[in-house]
mmCIF file with all atom_site columns, C-alpha atoms in Angstrom:
data_model
loop_
_atom_site.group_PDB
_atom_site.id
_atom_site.type_symbol
_atom_site.label_atom_id
_atom_site.label_alt_id
_atom_site.label_comp_id
_atom_site.label_asym_id
_atom_site.label_entity_id
_atom_site.label_seq_id
_atom_site.pdbx_PDB_ins_code
_atom_site.Cartn_x
_atom_site.Cartn_y
_atom_site.Cartn_z
_atom_site.occupancy
_atom_site.B_iso_or_equiv
_atom_site.pdbx_formal_charge
_atom_site.auth_seq_id
_atom_site.auth_comp_id
_atom_site.auth_asym_id
_atom_site.auth_atom_id
_atom_site.pdbx_PDB_model_num
ATOM 1   C CA . UNK A 1 1   ? 108.294 42.680 116.531 1.00 53.00 ? 1   UNK A CA 1
ATOM 2   C CA . UNK A 1 2   ? 107.095 45.572 118.648 1.00 79.00 ? 2   UNK A CA 1
ATOM 3   C CA . UNK A 1 3   ? 105.875 44.900 122.132 1.00 90.00 ? 3   UNK A CA 1
ATOM 4   C CA . UNK A 1 4   ? 102.885 46.321 123.953 1.00 93.00 ? 4   UNK A CA 1
ATOM 5   C CA . UNK A 1 5   ? 103.003 50.102 124.014 1.00 94.00 ? 5   UNK A CA 1
ATOM 6   C CA . UNK A 1 6   ? 101.175 52.478 126.310 1.00 95.00 ? 6   UNK A CA 1
ATOM 7   C CA . UNK A 1 7   ? 100.690 56.216 126.374 1.00 96.00 ? 7   UNK A CA 1
ATOM 8   C CA . UNK A 1 8   ? 101.207 58.517 128.036 1.00 96.00 ? 8   UNK A CA 1
ATOM 9   C CA . UNK A 1 9   ? 104.046 57.149 130.130 1.00 94.00 ? 9   UNK A CA 1
ATOM 10  C CA . UNK A 1 10  ? 103.224 59.626 132.877 1.00 95.00 ? 10  UNK A CA 1
ATOM 11  C CA . UNK A 1 11  ? 100.093 61.615 133.619 1.00 97.00 ? 11  UNK A CA 1
ATOM 12  C CA . UNK A 1 12  ? 99.516  64.172 136.330 1.00 97.00 ? 12  UNK A CA 1
ATOM 13  C CA . UNK A 1 13  ? 95.969  65.400 136.747 1.00 97.00 ? 13  UNK A CA 1
ATOM 14  C CA . UNK A 1 14  ? 93.825  67.267 139.218 1.00 97.00 ? 14  UNK A CA 1
ATOM 15  C CA . UNK A 1 15  ? 91.196  65.583 141.310 1.00 97.00 ? 15  UNK A CA 1
ATOM 16  C CA . UNK A 1 16  ? 87.872  65.544 139.486 1.00 97.00 ? 16  UNK A CA 1
ATOM 17  C CA . UNK A 1 17  ? 89.313  65.569 135.976 1.00 97.00 ? 17  UNK A CA 1
ATOM 18  C CA . UNK A 1 18  ? 88.834  62.763 133.452 1.00 98.00 ? 18  UNK A CA 1
ATOM 19  C CA . UNK A 1 19  ? 91.812  60.888 132.014 1.00 98.00 ? 19  UNK A CA 1
ATOM 20  C CA . UNK A 1 20  ? 92.279  58.518 129.096 1.00 98.00 ? 20  UNK A CA 1
ATOM 21  C CA . UNK A 1 21  ? 95.029  55.928 128.959 1.00 98.00 ? 21  UNK A CA 1
ATOM 22  C CA . UNK A 1 22  ? 95.906  54.173 125.731 1.00 97.00 ? 22  UNK A CA 1
ATOM 23  C CA . UNK A 1 23  ? 97.223  50.687 125.007 1.00 97.00 ? 23  UNK A CA 1
ATOM 24  C CA . UNK A 1 24  ? 98.489  49.284 121.714 1.00 96.00 ? 24  UNK A CA 1
ATOM 25  C CA . UNK A 1 25  ? 98.741  45.499 122.002 1.00 94.00 ? 25  UNK A CA 1
ATOM 26  C CA . UNK A 1 26  ? 101.093 43.271 120.090 1.00 93.00 ? 26  UNK A CA 1
ATOM 27  C CA . UNK A 1 27  ? 99.833  42.856 116.545 1.00 91.00 ? 27  UNK A CA 1
ATOM 28  C CA . UNK A 1 28  ? 97.691  39.738 116.197 1.00 88.00 ? 28  UNK A CA 1
ATOM 29  C CA . UNK A 1 29  ? 97.009  39.331 119.882 1.00 89.00 ? 29  UNK A CA 1
ATOM 30  C CA . UNK A 1 30  ? 93.298  38.798 120.437 1.00 88.00 ? 30  UNK A CA 1
ATOM 31  C CA . UNK A 1 31  ? 93.263  39.097 124.224 1.00 90.00 ? 31  UNK A CA 1
ATOM 32  C CA . UNK A 1 32  ? 93.933  42.367 126.044 1.00 93.00 ? 32  UNK A CA 1
ATOM 33  C CA . UNK A 1 33  ? 94.052  43.003 129.776 1.00 94.00 ? 33  UNK A CA 1
ATOM 34  C CA . UNK A 1 34  ? 94.263  46.044 132.020 1.00 96.00 ? 34  UNK A CA 1
ATOM 35  C CA . UNK A 1 35  ? 95.833  45.820 135.469 1.00 95.00 ? 35  UNK A CA 1
ATOM 36  C CA . UNK A 1 36  ? 96.602  48.387 138.129 1.00 95.00 ? 36  UNK A CA 1
ATOM 37  C CA . UNK A 1 37  ? 99.703  48.465 140.321 1.00 91.00 ? 37  UNK A CA 1
ATOM 38  C CA . UNK A 1 38  ? 99.397  50.600 143.408 1.00 88.00 ? 38  UNK A CA 1
ATOM 39  C CA . UNK A 1 39  ? 101.090 50.835 146.772 1.00 78.00 ? 39  UNK A CA 1
ATOM 40  C CA . UNK A 1 40  ? 99.315  48.718 149.303 1.00 70.00 ? 40  UNK A CA 1
ATOM 41  C CA . UNK A 1 41  ? 97.195  46.901 146.717 1.00 72.00 ? 41  UNK A CA 1
ATOM 42  C CA . UNK A 1 42  ? 99.792  45.182 144.595 1.00 80.00 ? 42  UNK A CA 1
ATOM 43  C CA . UNK A 1 43  ? 98.787  44.201 141.070 1.00 89.00 ? 43  UNK A CA 1
ATOM 44  C CA . UNK A 1 44  ? 95.047  44.083 140.491 1.00 92.00 ? 44  UNK A CA 1
ATOM 45  C CA . UNK A 1 45  ? 93.125  42.963 137.450 1.00 92.00 ? 45  UNK A CA 1
ATOM 46  C CA . UNK A 1 46  ? 90.732  45.558 136.020 1.00 95.00 ? 46  UNK A CA 1
ATOM 47  C CA . UNK A 1 47  ? 89.212  44.438 132.720 1.00 94.00 ? 47  UNK A CA 1
ATOM 48  C CA . UNK A 1 48  ? 89.756  41.924 129.937 1.00 91.00 ? 48  UNK A CA 1
ATOM 49  C CA . UNK A 1 49  ? 88.870  41.841 126.227 1.00 91.00 ? 49  UNK A CA 1
ATOM 50  C CA . UNK A 1 50  ? 88.856  38.723 124.085 1.00 87.00 ? 50  UNK A CA 1
ATOM 51  C CA . UNK A 1 51  ? 88.189  39.149 120.385 1.00 82.00 ? 51  UNK A CA 1
ATOM 52  C CA . UNK A 1 52  ? 84.649  40.351 119.731 1.00 80.00 ? 52  UNK A CA 1
ATOM 53  C CA . UNK A 1 53  ? 83.234  38.966 122.967 1.00 83.00 ? 53  UNK A CA 1
ATOM 54  C CA . UNK A 1 54  ? 81.791  41.225 125.629 1.00 84.00 ? 54  UNK A CA 1
ATOM 55  C CA . UNK A 1 55  ? 84.572  42.376 127.955 1.00 88.00 ? 55  UNK A CA 1
ATOM 56  C CA . UNK A 1 56  ? 84.883  41.030 131.471 1.00 88.00 ? 56  UNK A CA 1
ATOM 57  C CA . UNK A 1 57  ? 84.651  44.108 133.701 1.00 89.00 ? 57  UNK A CA 1
ATOM 58  C CA . UNK A 1 58  ? 84.645  42.278 136.995 1.00 88.00 ? 58  UNK A CA 1
ATOM 59  C CA . UNK A 1 59  ? 87.797  43.980 138.255 1.00 91.00 ? 59  UNK A CA 1
ATOM 60  C CA . UNK A 1 60  ? 86.792  47.594 137.683 1.00 94.00 ? 60  UNK A CA 1
ATOM 61  C CA . UNK A 1 61  ? 86.749  49.286 141.106 1.00 93.00 ? 61  UNK A CA 1
ATOM 62  C CA . UNK A 1 62  ? 83.889  51.685 140.403 1.00 94.00 ? 62  UNK A CA 1
ATOM 63  C CA . UNK A 1 63  ? 81.613  52.956 137.648 1.00 95.00 ? 63  UNK A CA 1
ATOM 64  C CA . UNK A 1 64  ? 84.042  55.838 137.111 1.00 97.00 ? 64  UNK A CA 1
ATOM 65  C CA . UNK A 1 65  ? 86.232  53.348 135.275 1.00 97.00 ? 65  UNK A CA 1
ATOM 66  C CA . UNK A 1 66  ? 85.461  52.186 131.753 1.00 96.00 ? 66  UNK A CA 1
ATOM 67  C CA . UNK A 1 67  ? 87.373  50.771 128.831 1.00 95.00 ? 67  UNK A CA 1
ATOM 68  C CA . UNK A 1 68  ? 86.840  50.092 125.184 1.00 94.00 ? 68  UNK A CA 1
ATOM 69  C CA . UNK A 1 69  ? 88.696  48.309 122.471 1.00 93.00 ? 69  UNK A CA 1
ATOM 70  C CA . UNK A 1 70  ? 88.255  49.526 118.938 1.00 84.00 ? 70  UNK A CA 1
ATOM 71  C CA . UNK A 1 71  ? 88.621  47.213 115.976 1.00 81.00 ? 71  UNK A CA 1
ATOM 72  C CA . UNK A 1 72  ? 89.977  44.458 118.165 1.00 76.00 ? 72  UNK A CA 1
ATOM 73  C CA . UNK A 1 73  ? 93.241  46.318 118.594 1.00 90.00 ? 73  UNK A CA 1
ATOM 74  C CA . UNK A 1 74  ? 93.847  49.581 120.470 1.00 94.00 ? 74  UNK A CA 1
ATOM 75  C CA . UNK A 1 75  ? 92.238  49.949 123.878 1.00 96.00 ? 75  UNK A CA 1
ATOM 76  C CA . UNK A 1 76  ? 91.459  53.041 125.930 1.00 97.00 ? 76  UNK A CA 1
ATOM 77  C CA . UNK A 1 77  ? 90.941  53.022 129.686 1.00 97.00 ? 77  UNK A CA 1
ATOM 78  C CA . UNK A 1 78  ? 88.962  56.033 130.893 1.00 97.00 ? 78  UNK A CA 1
ATOM 79  C CA . UNK A 1 79  ? 88.766  57.217 134.473 1.00 97.00 ? 79  UNK A CA 1
ATOM 80  C CA . UNK A 1 80  ? 86.127  59.845 135.119 1.00 98.00 ? 80  UNK A CA 1
ATOM 81  C CA . UNK A 1 81  ? 86.193  62.326 137.998 1.00 97.00 ? 81  UNK A CA 1
ATOM 82  C CA . UNK A 1 82  ? 89.571  61.067 139.164 1.00 97.00 ? 82  UNK A CA 1
ATOM 83  C CA . UNK A 1 83  ? 90.256  60.651 142.871 1.00 96.00 ? 83  UNK A CA 1
ATOM 84  C CA . UNK A 1 84  ? 93.578  60.596 144.694 1.00 95.00 ? 84  UNK A CA 1
ATOM 85  C CA . UNK A 1 85  ? 93.190  56.875 145.353 1.00 94.00 ? 85  UNK A CA 1
ATOM 86  C CA . UNK A 1 86  ? 93.258  56.326 141.575 1.00 96.00 ? 86  UNK A CA 1
ATOM 87  C CA . UNK A 1 87  ? 96.964  57.197 141.597 1.00 96.00 ? 87  UNK A CA 1
ATOM 88  C CA . UNK A 1 88  ? 98.779  54.087 140.409 1.00 96.00 ? 88  UNK A CA 1
ATOM 89  C CA . UNK A 1 89  ? 100.615 52.536 137.498 1.00 95.00 ? 89  UNK A CA 1
ATOM 90  C CA . UNK A 1 90  ? 98.140  51.231 134.939 1.00 96.00 ? 90  UNK A CA 1
ATOM 91  C CA . UNK A 1 91  ? 99.455  48.240 133.033 1.00 95.00 ? 91  UNK A CA 1
ATOM 92  C CA . UNK A 1 92  ? 98.189  46.771 129.804 1.00 95.00 ? 92  UNK A CA 1
ATOM 93  C CA . UNK A 1 93  ? 98.958  43.246 128.638 1.00 94.00 ? 93  UNK A CA 1
ATOM 94  C CA . UNK A 1 94  ? 98.078  41.206 125.583 1.00 92.00 ? 94  UNK A CA 1
ATOM 95  C CA . UNK A 1 95  ? 98.206  37.550 124.627 1.00 89.00 ? 95  UNK A CA 1
ATOM 96  C CA . UNK A 1 96  ? 97.577  35.513 121.524 1.00 85.00 ? 96  UNK A CA 1
ATOM 97  C CA . UNK A 1 97  ? 94.573  33.730 122.988 1.00 70.00 ? 97  UNK A CA 1
ATOM 98  C CA . UNK A 1 98  ? 93.163  32.647 126.288 1.00 54.00 ? 98  UNK A CA 1
ATOM 99  C CA . UNK A 1 99  ? 91.829  29.174 125.601 1.00 51.00 ? 99  UNK A CA 1
ATOM 100 C CA . UNK A 1 100 ? 93.671  25.944 126.165 1.00 48.00 ? 100 UNK A CA 1
ATOM 101 C CA . UNK A 1 101 ? 96.445  24.958 128.517 1.00 47.00 ? 101 UNK A CA 1
ATOM 102 C CA . UNK A 1 102 ? 100.135 25.210 127.830 1.00 46.00 ? 102 UNK A CA 1
ATOM 103 C CA . UNK A 1 103 ? 101.912 26.860 124.934 1.00 45.00 ? 103 UNK A CA 1
ATOM 104 C CA . UNK A 1 104 ? 103.248 30.347 124.397 1.00 43.00 ? 104 UNK A CA 1
ATOM 105 C CA . UNK A 1 105 ? 99.874  31.599 123.201 1.00 48.00 ? 105 UNK A CA 1
ATOM 106 C CA . UNK A 1 106 ? 98.742  32.058 126.761 1.00 71.00 ? 106 UNK A CA 1
ATOM 107 C CA . UNK A 1 107 ? 101.627 34.202 127.951 1.00 82.00 ? 107 UNK A CA 1
ATOM 108 C CA . UNK A 1 108 ? 100.610 37.754 128.768 1.00 88.00 ? 108 UNK A CA 1
ATOM 109 C CA . UNK A 1 109 ? 103.081 40.379 127.588 1.00 90.00 ? 109 UNK A CA 1
ATOM 110 C CA . UNK A 1 110 ? 103.033 43.621 129.496 1.00 92.00 ? 110 UNK A CA 1
ATOM 111 C CA . UNK A 1 111 ? 103.521 47.187 128.381 1.00 93.00 ? 111 UNK A CA 1
ATOM 112 C CA . UNK A 1 112 ? 105.670 49.677 130.326 1.00 91.00 ? 112 UNK A CA 1
ATOM 113 C CA . UNK A 1 113 ? 102.629 51.162 132.053 1.00 93.00 ? 113 UNK A CA 1
ATOM 114 C CA . UNK A 1 114 ? 101.192 54.621 132.552 1.00 96.00 ? 114 UNK A CA 1
ATOM 115 C CA . UNK A 1 115 ? 102.024 56.251 135.861 1.00 95.00 ? 115 UNK A CA 1
ATOM 116 C CA . UNK A 1 116 ? 99.010  58.283 136.962 1.00 97.00 ? 116 UNK A CA 1
ATOM 117 C CA . UNK A 1 117 ? 99.215  60.831 139.730 1.00 97.00 ? 117 UNK A CA 1
ATOM 118 C CA . UNK A 1 118 ? 96.046  62.534 140.895 1.00 97.00 ? 118 UNK A CA 1
ATOM 119 C CA . UNK A 1 119 ? 96.695  65.688 142.907 1.00 96.00 ? 119 UNK A CA 1
ATOM 120 C CA . UNK B 2 1   ? 88.829  32.510 145.466 1.00 81.00 ? 1   UNK B CA 1
ATOM 121 C CA . UNK B 2 2   ? 92.277  32.255 143.929 1.00 87.00 ? 2   UNK B CA 1
ATOM 122 C CA . UNK B 2 3   ? 95.179  33.889 145.724 1.00 92.00 ? 3   UNK B CA 1
ATOM 123 C CA . UNK B 2 4   ? 98.976  33.993 145.777 1.00 95.00 ? 4   UNK B CA 1
ATOM 124 C CA . UNK B 2 5   ? 101.136 34.564 148.837 1.00 95.00 ? 5   UNK B CA 1
ATOM 125 C CA . UNK B 2 6   ? 104.779 35.617 148.572 1.00 93.00 ? 6   UNK B CA 1
ATOM 126 C CA . UNK B 2 7   ? 107.402 36.204 151.202 1.00 88.00 ? 7   UNK B CA 1
ATOM 127 C CA . UNK B 2 8   ? 107.772 39.782 152.375 1.00 84.00 ? 8   UNK B CA 1
ATOM 128 C CA . UNK B 2 9   ? 110.744 41.736 151.158 1.00 87.00 ? 9   UNK B CA 1
ATOM 129 C CA . UNK B 2 10  ? 113.123 43.198 150.713 1.00 94.00 ? 10  UNK B CA 1
ATOM 130 C CA . UNK B 2 11  ? 115.480 40.285 150.360 1.00 96.00 ? 11  UNK B CA 1
ATOM 131 C CA . UNK B 2 12  ? 119.054 41.506 150.639 1.00 97.00 ? 12  UNK B CA 1
ATOM 132 C CA . UNK B 2 13  ? 121.878 39.272 149.413 1.00 97.00 ? 13  UNK B CA 1
ATOM 133 C CA . UNK B 2 14  ? 125.513 39.513 148.472 1.00 97.00 ? 14  UNK B CA 1
ATOM 134 C CA . UNK B 2 15  ? 126.576 38.666 144.939 1.00 97.00 ? 15  UNK B CA 1
ATOM 135 C CA . UNK B 2 16  ? 126.905 34.906 144.312 1.00 96.00 ? 16  UNK B CA 1
ATOM 136 C CA . UNK B 2 17  ? 124.605 34.025 147.212 1.00 97.00 ? 17  UNK B CA 1
ATOM 137 C CA . UNK B 2 18  ? 121.810 31.466 146.854 1.00 97.00 ? 18  UNK B CA 1
ATOM 138 C CA . UNK B 2 19  ? 118.327 32.875 146.385 1.00 97.00 ? 19  UNK B CA 1
ATOM 139 C CA . UNK B 2 20  ? 114.954 31.498 147.392 1.00 97.00 ? 20  UNK B CA 1
ATOM 140 C CA . UNK B 2 21  ? 111.734 33.490 147.168 1.00 97.00 ? 21  UNK B CA 1
ATOM 141 C CA . UNK B 2 22  ? 108.796 31.550 148.530 1.00 97.00 ? 22  UNK B CA 1
ATOM 142 C CA . UNK B 2 23  ? 105.432 31.483 146.783 1.00 97.00 ? 23  UNK B CA 1
ATOM 143 C CA . UNK B 2 24  ? 102.338 29.521 147.719 1.00 97.00 ? 24  UNK B CA 1
ATOM 144 C CA . UNK B 2 25  ? 98.942  29.613 146.100 1.00 96.00 ? 25  UNK B CA 1
ATOM 145 C CA . UNK B 2 26  ? 95.290  28.810 146.644 1.00 94.00 ? 26  UNK B CA 1
ATOM 146 C CA . UNK B 2 27  ? 93.272  27.816 143.608 1.00 90.00 ? 27  UNK B CA 1
ATOM 147 C CA . UNK B 2 28  ? 90.669  25.398 142.385 1.00 83.00 ? 28  UNK B CA 1
ATOM 148 C CA . UNK B 2 29  ? 91.722  22.880 139.798 1.00 81.00 ? 29  UNK B CA 1
ATOM 149 C CA . UNK B 2 30  ? 95.101  23.077 138.123 1.00 84.00 ? 30  UNK B CA 1
ATOM 150 C CA . UNK B 2 31  ? 96.265  26.615 137.445 1.00 90.00 ? 31  UNK B CA 1
ATOM 151 C CA . UNK B 2 32  ? 99.317  27.671 135.481 1.00 91.00 ? 32  UNK B CA 1
ATOM 152 C CA . UNK B 2 33  ? 101.999 29.360 137.568 1.00 94.00 ? 33  UNK B CA 1
ATOM 153 C CA . UNK B 2 34  ? 104.298 32.215 136.635 1.00 95.00 ? 34  UNK B CA 1
ATOM 154 C CA . UNK B 2 35  ? 107.130 34.351 137.886 1.00 97.00 ? 35  UNK B CA 1
ATOM 155 C CA . UNK B 2 36  ? 107.308 37.867 136.496 1.00 96.00 ? 36  UNK B CA 1
ATOM 156 C CA . UNK B 2 37  ? 110.173 40.291 137.124 1.00 96.00 ? 37  UNK B CA 1
ATOM 157 C CA . UNK B 2 38  ? 110.154 44.071 137.136 1.00 93.00 ? 38  UNK B CA 1
ATOM 158 C CA . UNK B 2 39  ? 113.562 45.701 136.823 1.00 92.00 ? 39  UNK B CA 1
ATOM 159 C CA . UNK B 2 40  ? 113.959 49.295 138.026 1.00 87.00 ? 40  UNK B CA 1
ATOM 160 C CA . UNK B 2 41  ? 112.203 51.671 135.651 1.00 80.00 ? 41  UNK B CA 1
ATOM 161 C CA . UNK B 2 42  ? 110.957 48.889 133.399 1.00 83.00 ? 42  UNK B CA 1
ATOM 162 C CA . UNK B 2 43  ? 107.726 46.983 132.814 1.00 83.00 ? 43  UNK B CA 1
ATOM 163 C CA . UNK B 2 44  ? 106.783 43.493 133.899 1.00 90.00 ? 44  UNK B CA 1
ATOM 164 C CA . UNK B 2 45  ? 108.563 40.702 132.083 1.00 92.00 ? 45  UNK B CA 1
ATOM 165 C CA . UNK B 2 46  ? 107.764 37.015 132.152 1.00 93.00 ? 46  UNK B CA 1
ATOM 166 C CA . UNK B 2 47  ? 110.661 35.202 133.825 1.00 97.00 ? 47  UNK B CA 1
ATOM 167 C CA . UNK B 2 48  ? 109.425 31.614 133.772 1.00 96.00 ? 48  UNK B CA 1
ATOM 168 C CA . UNK B 2 49  ? 106.291 29.520 133.933 1.00 94.00 ? 49  UNK B CA 1
ATOM 169 C CA . UNK B 2 50  ? 104.973 26.023 134.599 1.00 94.00 ? 50  UNK B CA 1
ATOM 170 C CA . UNK B 2 51  ? 101.626 24.742 133.410 1.00 90.00 ? 51  UNK B CA 1
ATOM 171 C CA . UNK B 2 52  ? 101.205 21.456 135.266 1.00 89.00 ? 52  UNK B CA 1
ATOM 172 C CA . UNK B 2 53  ? 102.273 19.681 138.413 1.00 92.00 ? 53  UNK B CA 1
ATOM 173 C CA . UNK B 2 54  ? 105.970 18.741 138.672 1.00 94.00 ? 54  UNK B CA 1
ATOM 174 C CA . UNK B 2 55  ? 106.899 20.958 135.727 1.00 95.00 ? 55  UNK B CA 1
ATOM 175 C CA . UNK B 2 56  ? 110.024 23.017 136.236 1.00 97.00 ? 56  UNK B CA 1
ATOM 176 C CA . UNK B 2 57  ? 110.245 26.435 134.669 1.00 96.00 ? 57  UNK B CA 1
ATOM 177 C CA . UNK B 2 58  ? 113.701 27.896 134.122 1.00 97.00 ? 58  UNK B CA 1
ATOM 178 C CA . UNK B 2 59  ? 115.265 30.991 132.598 1.00 96.00 ? 59  UNK B CA 1
ATOM 179 C CA . UNK B 2 60  ? 118.415 33.084 133.146 1.00 95.00 ? 60  UNK B CA 1
ATOM 180 C CA . UNK B 2 61  ? 119.587 30.702 135.883 1.00 97.00 ? 61  UNK B CA 1
ATOM 181 C CA . UNK B 2 62  ? 116.313 30.963 137.795 1.00 98.00 ? 62  UNK B CA 1
ATOM 182 C CA . UNK B 2 63  ? 114.191 27.881 138.437 1.00 98.00 ? 63  UNK B CA 1
ATOM 183 C CA . UNK B 2 64  ? 110.828 27.106 139.994 1.00 98.00 ? 64  UNK B CA 1
ATOM 184 C CA . UNK B 2 65  ? 109.036 23.763 140.324 1.00 98.00 ? 65  UNK B CA 1
ATOM 185 C CA . UNK B 2 66  ? 105.254 23.425 140.387 1.00 96.00 ? 66  UNK B CA 1
ATOM 186 C CA . UNK B 2 67  ? 104.505 21.477 143.567 1.00 96.00 ? 67  UNK B CA 1
ATOM 187 C CA . UNK B 2 68  ? 100.852 20.567 143.782 1.00 93.00 ? 68  UNK B CA 1
ATOM 188 C CA . UNK B 2 69  ? 101.187 18.674 147.058 1.00 94.00 ? 69  UNK B CA 1
ATOM 189 C CA . UNK B 2 70  ? 102.476 21.798 148.814 1.00 95.00 ? 70  UNK B CA 1
ATOM 190 C CA . UNK B 2 71  ? 100.721 24.313 146.482 1.00 95.00 ? 71  UNK B CA 1
ATOM 191 C CA . UNK B 2 72  ? 104.042 26.057 146.022 1.00 97.00 ? 72  UNK B CA 1
ATOM 192 C CA . UNK B 2 73  ? 106.151 27.552 143.248 1.00 98.00 ? 73  UNK B CA 1
ATOM 193 C CA . UNK B 2 74  ? 109.300 28.800 144.972 1.00 98.00 ? 74  UNK B CA 1
ATOM 194 C CA . UNK B 2 75  ? 111.820 30.753 142.896 1.00 98.00 ? 75  UNK B CA 1
ATOM 195 C CA . UNK B 2 76  ? 115.491 29.781 143.216 1.00 98.00 ? 76  UNK B CA 1
ATOM 196 C CA . UNK B 2 77  ? 118.811 30.820 141.789 1.00 98.00 ? 77  UNK B CA 1
ATOM 197 C CA . UNK B 2 78  ? 122.144 29.319 142.708 1.00 97.00 ? 78  UNK B CA 1
ATOM 198 C CA . UNK B 2 79  ? 124.261 32.461 142.389 1.00 96.00 ? 79  UNK B CA 1
ATOM 199 C CA . UNK B 2 80  ? 122.675 35.890 142.174 1.00 97.00 ? 80  UNK B CA 1
ATOM 200 C CA . UNK B 2 81  ? 124.207 38.890 140.431 1.00 97.00 ? 81  UNK B CA 1
ATOM 201 C CA . UNK B 2 82  ? 123.817 42.601 141.079 1.00 97.00 ? 82  UNK B CA 1
ATOM 202 C CA . UNK B 2 83  ? 121.828 42.780 137.831 1.00 96.00 ? 83  UNK B CA 1
ATOM 203 C CA . UNK B 2 84  ? 119.180 40.483 139.359 1.00 97.00 ? 84  UNK B CA 1
ATOM 204 C CA . UNK B 2 85  ? 118.089 43.297 141.664 1.00 97.00 ? 85  UNK B CA 1
ATOM 205 C CA . UNK B 2 86  ? 114.408 43.763 140.859 1.00 96.00 ? 86  UNK B CA 1
ATOM 206 C CA . UNK B 2 87  ? 110.900 43.061 142.135 1.00 94.00 ? 87  UNK B CA 1
ATOM 207 C CA . UNK B 2 88  ? 109.684 39.504 141.571 1.00 96.00 ? 88  UNK B CA 1
ATOM 208 C CA . UNK B 2 89  ? 105.999 38.643 141.288 1.00 96.00 ? 89  UNK B CA 1
ATOM 209 C CA . UNK B 2 90  ? 104.508 35.193 141.573 1.00 96.00 ? 90  UNK B CA 1
ATOM 210 C CA . UNK B 2 91  ? 101.218 34.731 139.725 1.00 94.00 ? 91  UNK B CA 1
ATOM 211 C CA . UNK B 2 92  ? 98.662  32.119 138.809 1.00 92.00 ? 92  UNK B CA 1
ATOM 212 C CA . UNK B 2 93  ? 96.125  31.776 136.054 1.00 89.00 ? 93  UNK B CA 1
ATOM 213 C CA . UNK B 2 94  ? 93.215  29.390 135.846 1.00 79.00 ? 94  UNK B CA 1
ATOM 214 C CA . UNK B 2 95  ? 93.243  27.323 132.662 1.00 71.00 ? 95  UNK B CA 1
ATOM 215 C CA . UNK B 2 96  ? 89.480  27.229 132.293 1.00 67.00 ? 96  UNK B CA 1
ATOM 216 C CA . UNK B 2 97  ? 87.003  30.020 131.923 1.00 62.00 ? 97  UNK B CA 1
ATOM 217 C CA . UNK B 2 98  ? 88.275  33.533 132.314 1.00 65.00 ? 98  UNK B CA 1
ATOM 218 C CA . UNK B 2 99  ? 92.060  33.632 132.518 1.00 70.00 ? 99  UNK B CA 1
ATOM 219 C CA . UNK B 2 100 ? 93.164  36.747 134.350 1.00 82.00 ? 100 UNK B CA 1
ATOM 220 C CA . UNK B 2 101 ? 96.440  36.663 136.242 1.00 89.00 ? 101 UNK B CA 1
ATOM 221 C CA . UNK B 2 102 ? 96.283  36.756 140.017 1.00 91.00 ? 102 UNK B CA 1
ATOM 222 C CA . UNK B 2 103 ? 99.491  38.214 141.439 1.00 93.00 ? 103 UNK B CA 1
ATOM 223 C CA . UNK B 2 104 ? 101.279 38.058 144.734 1.00 93.00 ? 104 UNK B CA 1
ATOM 224 C CA . UNK B 2 105 ? 102.358 41.307 146.349 1.00 91.00 ? 105 UNK B CA 1
ATOM 225 C CA . UNK B 2 106 ? 105.869 41.127 144.932 1.00 93.00 ? 106 UNK B CA 1
ATOM 226 C CA . UNK B 2 107 ? 109.236 40.628 146.611 1.00 95.00 ? 107 UNK B CA 1
ATOM 227 C CA . UNK B 2 108 ? 112.025 43.143 146.166 1.00 95.00 ? 108 UNK B CA 1
ATOM 228 C CA . UNK B 2 109 ? 115.486 41.619 145.762 1.00 97.00 ? 109 UNK B CA 1
ATOM 229 C CA . UNK B 2 110 ? 118.558 43.744 146.431 1.00 97.00 ? 110 UNK B CA 1
ATOM 230 C CA . UNK B 2 111 ? 121.933 42.242 145.506 1.00 97.00 ? 111 UNK B CA 1
ATOM 231 C CA . UNK B 2 112 ? 125.079 44.013 146.640 1.00 96.00 ? 112 UNK B CA 1
ATOM 232 C CA . UNK B 2 113 ? 128.571 43.556 145.163 1.00 95.00 ? 113 UNK B CA 1
#
């Protein structure tokens, strides 16, 4: 079946503008994660959605960042008033579930990412 | 808190050489451990995983053994190929509570013919 898809693949924006990044998880996956990959910071967790539970936003770097997940499927990550330090590759991942140890249900499958450049 | 430490790169090898990329971790309890690989221009892919102590994960000739006594999960391959050139990320995930992945900084592997 189809993997995780993300759009756009590349985004160039001016400092101060808002951007929206989209993630389509694998069908049937209840857990969805956003990560950021930037030079000097490596891969950082941003936010996590599990089913209808309240998202865990503990990784969001500032209140300019927000995310939502509609209908338990597609997710949108929004960055308001972008800054140059927001330039990074934003990765989305999904998994079948997050509870329990072992088994393929826990594996997180990553999308190709959105490369964001803030000028 | 949880953390993962990987050896600095790049690692430069000739084809058919033996590969080791070191990974150690700090975590409470018994996390699951992963190696992800990112080929040039592509997204992250799961390479292998181990969910409990002494488990060995293996895939595509790569292996890693979960060593609780040394809190390590070193990646090895007996004979690398040019096509193995990529960035390799070690990661852990707690198996209780919230299960985000915590990644190492990544190690770039360059294999020459």
